[in-house]
Amino acid sequence: MTSKGLKVPDDITVPFITGDGIGKEIMPVCKAVVDAAVKQAYNGNRSIEWLEVMAGQEAFKQNGAYLPDETIAAFREYLVGLKGPLKTPSGRGVRSLSIMLRQALDLYACQRPFRYFYGVTSPVKYPDRINLCVFRESTEDVYAGIEWPFGSEKGKRFGEFLLGELKEEKVRFPESTAFGVKPISREGTERIIRCAIDYALSHNRRSVTLVHNGNIMKYTEGAFVNWAYDMAEREYGTYLSSGRLVLSGITCDAFLQSAILHPEEYGVIVTSNLNGDYISDVFAAQVGGVGMSPGGNINYETGHAIFEATHGVASDIVGRNVANPCSLILAACMMLEYLGWKEAADLIVTAIERTLRQGITTADIADSFKHGNCVGTKEFGDALVNMMTSGTRVIR
C-alpha cells in the first residue's frame, strides 16, 4: 500500500543511514541487491541514487551530534529512506535515535509484516501458518510517555496533585512512588486504524484485529478500542456490513497465547505502542528471529517513510562477515512496494526463498538446514544477486 498521492519518478534519490555496528556490513549488501533487482525488473529504465546521511556513533564523531538536523532535513525532502541499526547513545535522558526520527517526521505507523521462509528453524510446529502484518502506533503511548524521576520536584508536585486535588486513592506508597503518563488520542488512534484497514482491503485481508488492554485501562486503551470501532463504522460501514471486513478486538494477554496457537486466524493486527512491541517480537521469534523480520515507519498522509532493519547493532559480531542482511533487505522490499515498484520487490523475495531452499544461509540460521552451506554476509548478498540475474525473465 502506497501513500495517498505519492508520485514516484523512474529515477529517484533515496537517503540512507548505514547505521552502527553491523550496519557497515549489511547496508552495502542491501543496496547491491536492490540495485540488481531494480535493473532486472525494469530493464534499466528505473534506478535509485543512494544518498548517505549521517546518524549514530559516526555522526557524533564527525559532527558532534547523534542525529544532525541535515539528516532529518534529507528524509523530509526526499520522503522515503532506508536505515540500518542505530545504537542508543549512553547517558541518562538520551533517547533512542530511531524514536527521535519517528517523532520528528511523525511516522505514526510502525508496520511489521511477518512471513515464514521454508527451512528456517522455528520454535513452533507450524510456522508456515504465519502470514500477517502488525500495525503499531508509533508516536503516542509510551513513545510519548512523560515520566518524573522518584524524588524529583516535578514528581513530588504531580503526586501531590493526584492525592490532593484529584483525591486519587490508588497510590499505595505515595512517598516512594515514581510517576509516568501515557497519552492516547482520538486522532492518533483513528489514523493508525485507518491505515491498517486500508492495508487489509488493498491486500485482500478480511480480518483486522484490535489488540489492547482496555479491560484494565478503560480510558486510554479502552478509548483506543471505542474510537476504532466508531471510526470504522463511520468510514468503512459498507465493508463491515457486507462482510468484506471483519473488525474484532482481543485483550493483549489472550492474544499473545492465541498468536502462538492459532496465528492463521489473523491477517492484520493493529495496536498501541507498547503492546505492539511485545507482539512484534512474538511473531519474529516464530519466523526465525529479528534477522528475518523487516519494519517500516510511515506517515500515509505526508508520504514520509523510513524502512529499517528491526534488530540491534550486534556489536559482538562486527567485522566478522557473519551478519544476516535479510531484515534490512526485506525492509528494502517494503520500501520498493511502497514506491509502487512491486516487481522489483517480488524478485528479491523470490530470490531469498530460492536461496534459502538451496541451503545457502548466514550463520545465525545455518543450523536450520541439515545440509546447508553457511556463507558470509557479502556472499549471501552475491547469491541473491546471482539468483535474480541468472535467468532471462524480465518483469515489465
Coordinates of C-alpha atoms in Angstrom, one line a residue:
M1 CA 0.0 0.0 0.0
T2 CA 1.5 3.3 -1.1
S3 CA 0.9 6.8 0.4
K4 CA -2.1 8.7 -1.0
G5 CA -0.9 10.9 -3.8
L6 CA 2.7 9.7 -3.7
K7 CA 4.2 10.3 -7.2
V8 CA 7.3 8.3 -7.9
P9 CA 9.5 9.2 -11.0
D10 CA 11.6 6.5 -12.7
D11 CA 14.8 7.8 -11.2
I12 CA 14.7 8.6 -7.5
T13 CA 17.0 9.6 -4.7
V14 CA 16.9 7.6 -1.5
P15 CA 18.6 8.8 1.6
F16 CA 20.0 6.1 3.8
I17 CA 21.7 5.7 7.2
T18 CA 24.4 3.0 7.2
G19 CA 24.0 2.5 10.9
D20 CA 26.2 1.4 13.8
G21 CA 27.7 -2.0 14.4
I22 CA 26.9 -4.4 11.6
G23 CA 25.2 -1.6 9.6
K24 CA 28.5 -1.1 7.7
E25 CA 28.3 -4.8 6.6
I26 CA 24.7 -5.2 5.8
M27 CA 23.9 -1.9 4.2
P28 CA 26.3 -2.3 1.2
V29 CA 24.9 -5.8 0.6
C30 CA 21.3 -4.5 0.7
K31 CA 21.9 -1.7 -1.7
A32 CA 23.6 -4.1 -4.2
V33 CA 20.7 -6.5 -4.0
V34 CA 18.1 -3.7 -4.5
D35 CA 20.1 -2.2 -7.4
A36 CA 20.2 -5.5 -9.2
A37 CA 16.5 -6.2 -8.7
V38 CA 15.5 -2.7 -10.0
K39 CA 17.8 -3.1 -13.0
Q40 CA 16.5 -6.6 -13.7
A41 CA 12.8 -5.8 -13.2
Y42 CA 12.7 -2.7 -15.3
N43 CA 15.3 -3.3 -18.0
G44 CA 17.4 -0.4 -16.7
N45 CA 14.6 2.1 -17.1
R46 CA 14.3 2.8 -13.4
S47 CA 17.1 3.5 -10.9
I48 CA 17.9 4.6 -7.4
E49 CA 20.5 7.2 -6.5
W50 CA 21.6 6.5 -2.9
L51 CA 22.3 9.5 -0.7
E52 CA 24.1 8.7 2.5
V53 CA 23.1 10.7 5.5
M54 CA 24.7 10.5 9.0
A55 CA 23.3 9.3 12.3
G56 CA 24.6 7.4 15.3
Q57 CA 28.2 7.0 16.5
E58 CA 29.8 8.0 13.2
A59 CA 27.7 11.2 13.1
F60 CA 28.7 12.1 16.6
K61 CA 32.4 11.6 15.8
Q62 CA 32.2 13.8 12.7
N63 CA 29.6 16.4 13.7
G64 CA 29.2 16.2 17.5
A65 CA 25.5 15.3 17.1
Y66 CA 24.0 11.8 17.0
L67 CA 21.2 12.9 14.8
P68 CA 22.2 16.0 12.8
D69 CA 19.5 18.4 11.5
E70 CA 20.7 17.8 8.0
T71 CA 19.8 14.1 8.2
I72 CA 16.2 14.9 9.3
A73 CA 16.0 17.5 6.5
A74 CA 17.1 15.0 3.9
F75 CA 14.4 12.5 4.9
R76 CA 11.9 15.3 4.9
E77 CA 12.9 16.4 1.4
Y78 CA 13.1 13.0 -0.3
L79 CA 10.2 11.4 1.6
V80 CA 11.3 7.8 1.5
G81 CA 14.5 6.4 3.1
L82 CA 16.3 3.3 4.4
K83 CA 18.0 2.9 7.8
G84 CA 20.4 0.4 9.3
P85 CA 20.6 -0.4 13.1
L86 CA 21.4 2.5 15.4
K87 CA 22.9 2.2 18.9
T88 CA 21.1 4.3 21.5
P89 CA 23.7 6.7 22.9
S90 CA 24.7 6.1 26.5
G91 CA 23.8 8.5 29.2
R92 CA 20.6 9.4 31.2
G93 CA 18.0 11.2 29.3
V94 CA 19.3 10.4 25.8
R95 CA 16.5 8.9 23.7
S96 CA 16.6 6.3 21.0
L97 CA 17.7 7.8 17.7
S98 CA 15.1 5.7 15.9
I99 CA 12.3 7.1 18.1
M100 CA 13.6 10.6 17.5
L101 CA 13.4 10.1 13.8
R102 CA 9.9 8.8 14.0
Q103 CA 8.8 11.7 16.2
A104 CA 10.5 14.3 14.0
L105 CA 8.7 13.1 10.8
D106 CA 5.5 12.0 12.6
L107 CA 5.9 8.4 11.3
Y108 CA 2.9 7.2 13.2
A109 CA 2.6 3.7 11.6
C110 CA 5.2 1.1 12.5
Q111 CA 4.4 -1.6 10.0
R112 CA 5.8 -5.1 10.5
P113 CA 4.9 -7.9 8.1
F114 CA 5.7 -11.4 9.2
R115 CA 6.0 -14.5 7.0
Y116 CA 7.9 -17.7 7.1
F117 CA 10.7 -18.8 4.7
Y118 CA 10.9 -22.6 4.1
G119 CA 13.6 -24.4 6.1
V120 CA 14.3 -21.8 8.8
T121 CA 14.1 -23.3 12.3
S122 CA 11.2 -22.2 14.4
P123 CA 10.2 -23.0 18.0
V124 CA 6.6 -23.6 16.8
K125 CA 5.3 -26.6 14.9
Y126 CA 3.6 -24.8 12.0
P127 CA 5.4 -21.5 11.3
D128 CA 4.2 -21.6 7.7
R129 CA 0.8 -20.6 9.1
I130 CA 2.2 -17.1 9.9
N131 CA 1.4 -14.6 7.2
L132 CA 0.2 -11.3 8.6
C133 CA 1.0 -7.7 9.2
V134 CA 1.2 -5.8 12.5
F135 CA 0.5 -2.1 12.7
R136 CA 1.9 -0.5 15.9
E137 CA 1.1 3.1 16.7
S138 CA 4.4 4.8 16.9
T139 CA 4.0 8.4 18.2
E140 CA 1.9 8.0 21.3
D141 CA 1.5 5.7 24.3
V142 CA 4.9 5.0 25.9
Y143 CA 6.8 6.6 23.0
A144 CA 5.3 9.9 24.1
G145 CA 5.3 8.9 27.7
I146 CA 6.0 11.6 30.3
E147 CA 7.9 10.5 33.4
W148 CA 9.2 12.1 36.6
P149 CA 12.1 10.5 38.5
F150 CA 11.4 9.5 42.1
G151 CA 12.3 12.3 44.4
S152 CA 12.3 15.0 41.7
E153 CA 10.4 18.3 42.3
K154 CA 8.1 17.7 39.4
G155 CA 7.4 14.1 40.6
K156 CA 6.5 15.4 44.0
R157 CA 4.2 18.0 42.6
F158 CA 2.5 15.5 40.4
G159 CA 2.0 13.1 43.3
E160 CA 0.6 16.0 45.4
F161 CA -1.8 16.9 42.6
L162 CA -3.1 13.3 42.3
L163 CA -3.5 12.9 46.0
G164 CA -4.6 16.4 46.9
E165 CA -6.6 18.0 44.1
L166 CA -7.8 14.9 42.3
K167 CA -8.3 12.9 45.5
E168 CA -7.0 9.7 43.9
E169 CA -6.5 6.9 46.4
K170 CA -4.9 4.1 44.3
V171 CA -1.3 5.1 45.0
R172 CA -0.3 2.8 47.8
F173 CA 3.1 4.2 48.7
P174 CA 3.0 7.9 47.7
E175 CA 6.2 8.8 49.5
S176 CA 8.3 6.3 47.3
T177 CA 6.5 6.3 44.0
A178 CA 7.7 7.3 40.6
F179 CA 5.1 8.5 38.1
G180 CA 4.5 8.3 34.4
V181 CA 1.8 9.3 32.0
K182 CA 1.0 7.8 28.6
P183 CA -1.1 9.8 26.1
I184 CA -3.5 8.1 23.6
S185 CA -5.6 10.4 21.5
R186 CA -8.6 10.0 19.2
E187 CA -6.7 11.5 16.3
G188 CA -3.7 9.2 16.8
T189 CA -6.0 6.2 17.2
E190 CA -8.1 6.9 14.1
R191 CA -5.1 7.3 11.7
I192 CA -3.4 4.1 12.8
I193 CA -6.7 2.2 12.5
R194 CA -7.4 3.8 9.1
C195 CA -4.1 2.8 7.5
A196 CA -4.4 -0.8 9.0
I197 CA -7.9 -1.2 7.4
D198 CA -6.7 0.3 4.1
Y199 CA -3.9 -2.2 4.1
A200 CA -6.2 -5.0 4.8
L201 CA -8.6 -4.0 2.0
S202 CA -5.8 -3.5 -0.6
H203 CA -4.1 -6.8 0.3
N204 CA -7.3 -8.9 0.3
R205 CA -7.2 -9.4 4.1
R206 CA -10.6 -9.8 5.7
S207 CA -9.7 -9.7 9.3
V208 CA -8.4 -6.7 11.3
T209 CA -7.8 -7.4 15.0
L210 CA -7.5 -4.7 17.7
V211 CA -5.2 -5.8 20.5
H212 CA -5.5 -3.8 23.7
N213 CA -5.6 -3.7 27.5
G214 CA -8.9 -1.8 27.5
N215 CA -10.3 -4.2 30.2
I216 CA -7.9 -2.6 32.7
M217 CA -7.1 0.8 31.3
K218 CA -10.6 1.8 30.2
Y219 CA -10.0 5.5 29.4
T220 CA -6.8 5.1 27.4
E221 CA -6.6 1.7 25.7
G222 CA -10.3 1.3 26.2
A223 CA -10.8 4.5 24.4
F224 CA -8.5 3.2 21.7
V225 CA -10.9 0.4 21.0
N226 CA -14.0 2.5 21.2
W227 CA -12.6 5.2 18.8
A228 CA -11.5 2.4 16.5
Y229 CA -15.0 0.9 16.2
D230 CA -16.6 4.3 15.8
M231 CA -14.3 5.4 13.0
A232 CA -14.6 2.0 11.2
E233 CA -18.4 2.2 11.3
R234 CA -18.4 5.8 10.1
E235 CA -15.8 5.4 7.3
Y236 CA -15.9 1.6 6.4
G237 CA -19.5 0.7 7.2
T238 CA -20.2 -0.7 3.8
Y239 CA -17.3 -3.1 4.1
L240 CA -18.3 -4.1 7.6
S241 CA -22.0 -4.7 6.7
S242 CA -21.1 -6.8 3.6
G243 CA -18.6 -9.0 5.5
R244 CA -15.7 -7.9 3.3
L245 CA -14.1 -6.5 6.5
V246 CA -14.3 -8.0 10.0
L247 CA -13.1 -5.8 12.8
S248 CA -12.7 -7.5 16.2
G249 CA -10.9 -6.9 19.5
I250 CA -8.9 -9.0 21.9
T251 CA -7.0 -8.3 25.1
C252 CA -3.3 -8.4 24.8
D253 CA -2.7 -11.3 27.2
A254 CA -5.3 -13.5 25.4
F255 CA -3.8 -12.5 22.1
L256 CA -0.2 -13.5 22.9
Q257 CA -1.4 -17.0 23.6
S258 CA -3.6 -17.2 20.5
A259 CA -0.8 -15.8 18.3
I260 CA 1.3 -18.9 19.1
L261 CA -1.6 -21.4 19.0
H262 CA -3.6 -20.1 16.0
P263 CA -1.6 -17.5 14.0
E264 CA -3.5 -18.4 10.8
E265 CA -6.6 -16.7 12.3
Y266 CA -5.0 -13.3 11.9
G267 CA -4.5 -11.1 8.8
V268 CA -3.9 -7.6 10.1
I269 CA -3.2 -6.6 13.7
V270 CA -3.4 -3.0 15.0
T271 CA -2.4 -2.0 18.4
S272 CA -1.0 0.7 20.7
N273 CA 2.7 1.2 21.0
L274 CA 3.8 -0.9 23.9
N275 CA 1.6 -3.8 23.0
G276 CA 3.0 -3.7 19.5
D277 CA 6.5 -4.1 20.8
Y278 CA 5.6 -7.4 22.6
I279 CA 3.5 -8.7 19.7
S280 CA 6.2 -7.9 17.1
D281 CA 8.8 -9.9 19.0
V282 CA 6.5 -12.8 19.5
F283 CA 5.9 -13.2 15.7
A284 CA 9.6 -12.5 14.9
A285 CA 10.6 -15.4 17.1
Q286 CA 8.3 -17.8 15.3
V287 CA 9.7 -17.0 11.8
G288 CA 13.4 -17.1 12.5
G289 CA 14.1 -14.1 14.7
V290 CA 14.5 -10.4 14.1
G291 CA 17.2 -11.2 11.5
M292 CA 14.3 -12.3 9.2
S293 CA 11.9 -9.6 10.2
P294 CA 11.7 -6.1 8.5
G295 CA 10.0 -2.9 9.5
G296 CA 8.7 0.3 8.1
N297 CA 7.8 3.6 9.8
I298 CA 5.3 5.5 7.7
N299 CA 3.1 8.6 7.6
Y300 CA 0.5 7.8 5.0
E301 CA -0.8 11.4 4.9
T302 CA 2.5 13.2 4.2
G303 CA 4.2 10.3 2.3
H304 CA 7.2 10.2 4.6
A305 CA 8.6 6.7 5.3
I306 CA 11.7 5.2 6.7
F307 CA 12.2 1.4 6.3
E308 CA 14.7 -0.3 8.6
A309 CA 16.3 -3.4 10.0
T310 CA 14.5 -4.3 13.2
H311 CA 17.5 -5.8 15.0
G312 CA 20.2 -4.1 17.0
V313 CA 23.8 -3.3 16.2
A314 CA 25.1 -6.8 17.2
S315 CA 28.4 -5.5 18.4
D316 CA 29.6 -9.0 19.2
I317 CA 29.8 -10.0 15.5
V318 CA 31.0 -6.7 14.0
G319 CA 33.6 -7.2 11.3
R320 CA 33.3 -11.0 11.1
N321 CA 31.1 -11.0 7.9
V322 CA 28.6 -13.3 9.5
A323 CA 25.6 -10.9 10.0
N324 CA 22.3 -11.8 8.4
P325 CA 21.2 -9.0 6.0
C326 CA 17.7 -10.3 5.4
S327 CA 15.9 -7.9 7.8
L328 CA 17.3 -4.9 6.0
I329 CA 16.9 -6.4 2.6
L330 CA 13.2 -7.3 3.3
A331 CA 12.8 -3.7 4.7
A332 CA 14.0 -2.5 1.3
C333 CA 11.4 -4.7 -0.3
M334 CA 8.8 -3.0 1.8
M335 CA 10.3 0.3 0.5
L336 CA 10.0 -0.8 -3.1
E337 CA 6.4 -1.9 -2.6
Y338 CA 5.6 1.5 -1.0
L339 CA 7.1 3.2 -4.0
G340 CA 4.9 1.1 -6.3
W341 CA 7.9 -0.9 -7.6
K342 CA 6.4 -4.3 -6.5
E343 CA 8.0 -6.2 -9.4
A344 CA 11.5 -5.5 -8.1
A345 CA 10.4 -6.4 -4.5
D346 CA 8.9 -9.7 -5.7
L347 CA 12.2 -10.5 -7.5
I348 CA 14.1 -10.1 -4.2
V349 CA 11.6 -12.1 -2.1
T350 CA 11.7 -15.0 -4.6
A351 CA 15.5 -14.9 -4.6
I352 CA 15.5 -15.2 -0.8
E353 CA 13.1 -18.1 -1.0
R354 CA 15.1 -20.0 -3.6
T355 CA 18.5 -19.2 -2.0
L356 CA 17.3 -20.5 1.4
R357 CA 15.7 -23.6 -0.1
Q358 CA 19.2 -24.4 -1.6
G359 CA 20.5 -24.3 1.9
I360 CA 22.6 -21.1 1.4
T361 CA 22.4 -19.2 4.7
T362 CA 24.2 -17.0 7.1
A363 CA 25.5 -18.3 10.4
D364 CA 22.5 -17.3 12.5
I365 CA 20.1 -19.7 10.7
A366 CA 22.7 -22.2 9.3
D367 CA 21.6 -24.7 11.9
S368 CA 18.2 -24.7 10.4
F369 CA 19.4 -26.7 7.4
K370 CA 20.8 -30.2 7.7
H371 CA 22.8 -29.9 4.5
G372 CA 23.2 -26.2 4.4
N373 CA 26.0 -24.1 3.1
C374 CA 26.9 -21.4 5.6
V375 CA 28.2 -18.3 3.8
G376 CA 29.2 -14.8 4.8
T377 CA 27.1 -11.6 4.7
K378 CA 28.5 -10.4 1.4
E379 CA 28.4 -13.9 -0.1
F380 CA 24.8 -14.3 0.8
G381 CA 24.0 -11.0 -1.0
D382 CA 26.0 -12.2 -4.0
A383 CA 23.9 -15.4 -4.0
L384 CA 20.7 -13.3 -4.1
V385 CA 22.0 -11.2 -7.0
N386 CA 23.1 -14.3 -8.9
M387 CA 19.7 -15.9 -8.3
M388 CA 17.9 -12.8 -9.7
T389 CA 20.1 -12.2 -12.7
S390 CA 20.9 -15.8 -13.8
G391 CA 17.5 -16.2 -15.6
T392 CA 16.3 -14.3 -18.7
R393 CA 12.9 -13.4 -17.4
V394 CA 12.3 -9.6 -17.0
I395 CA 9.2 -8.2 -15.4
R396 CA 7.8 -5.2 -17.1

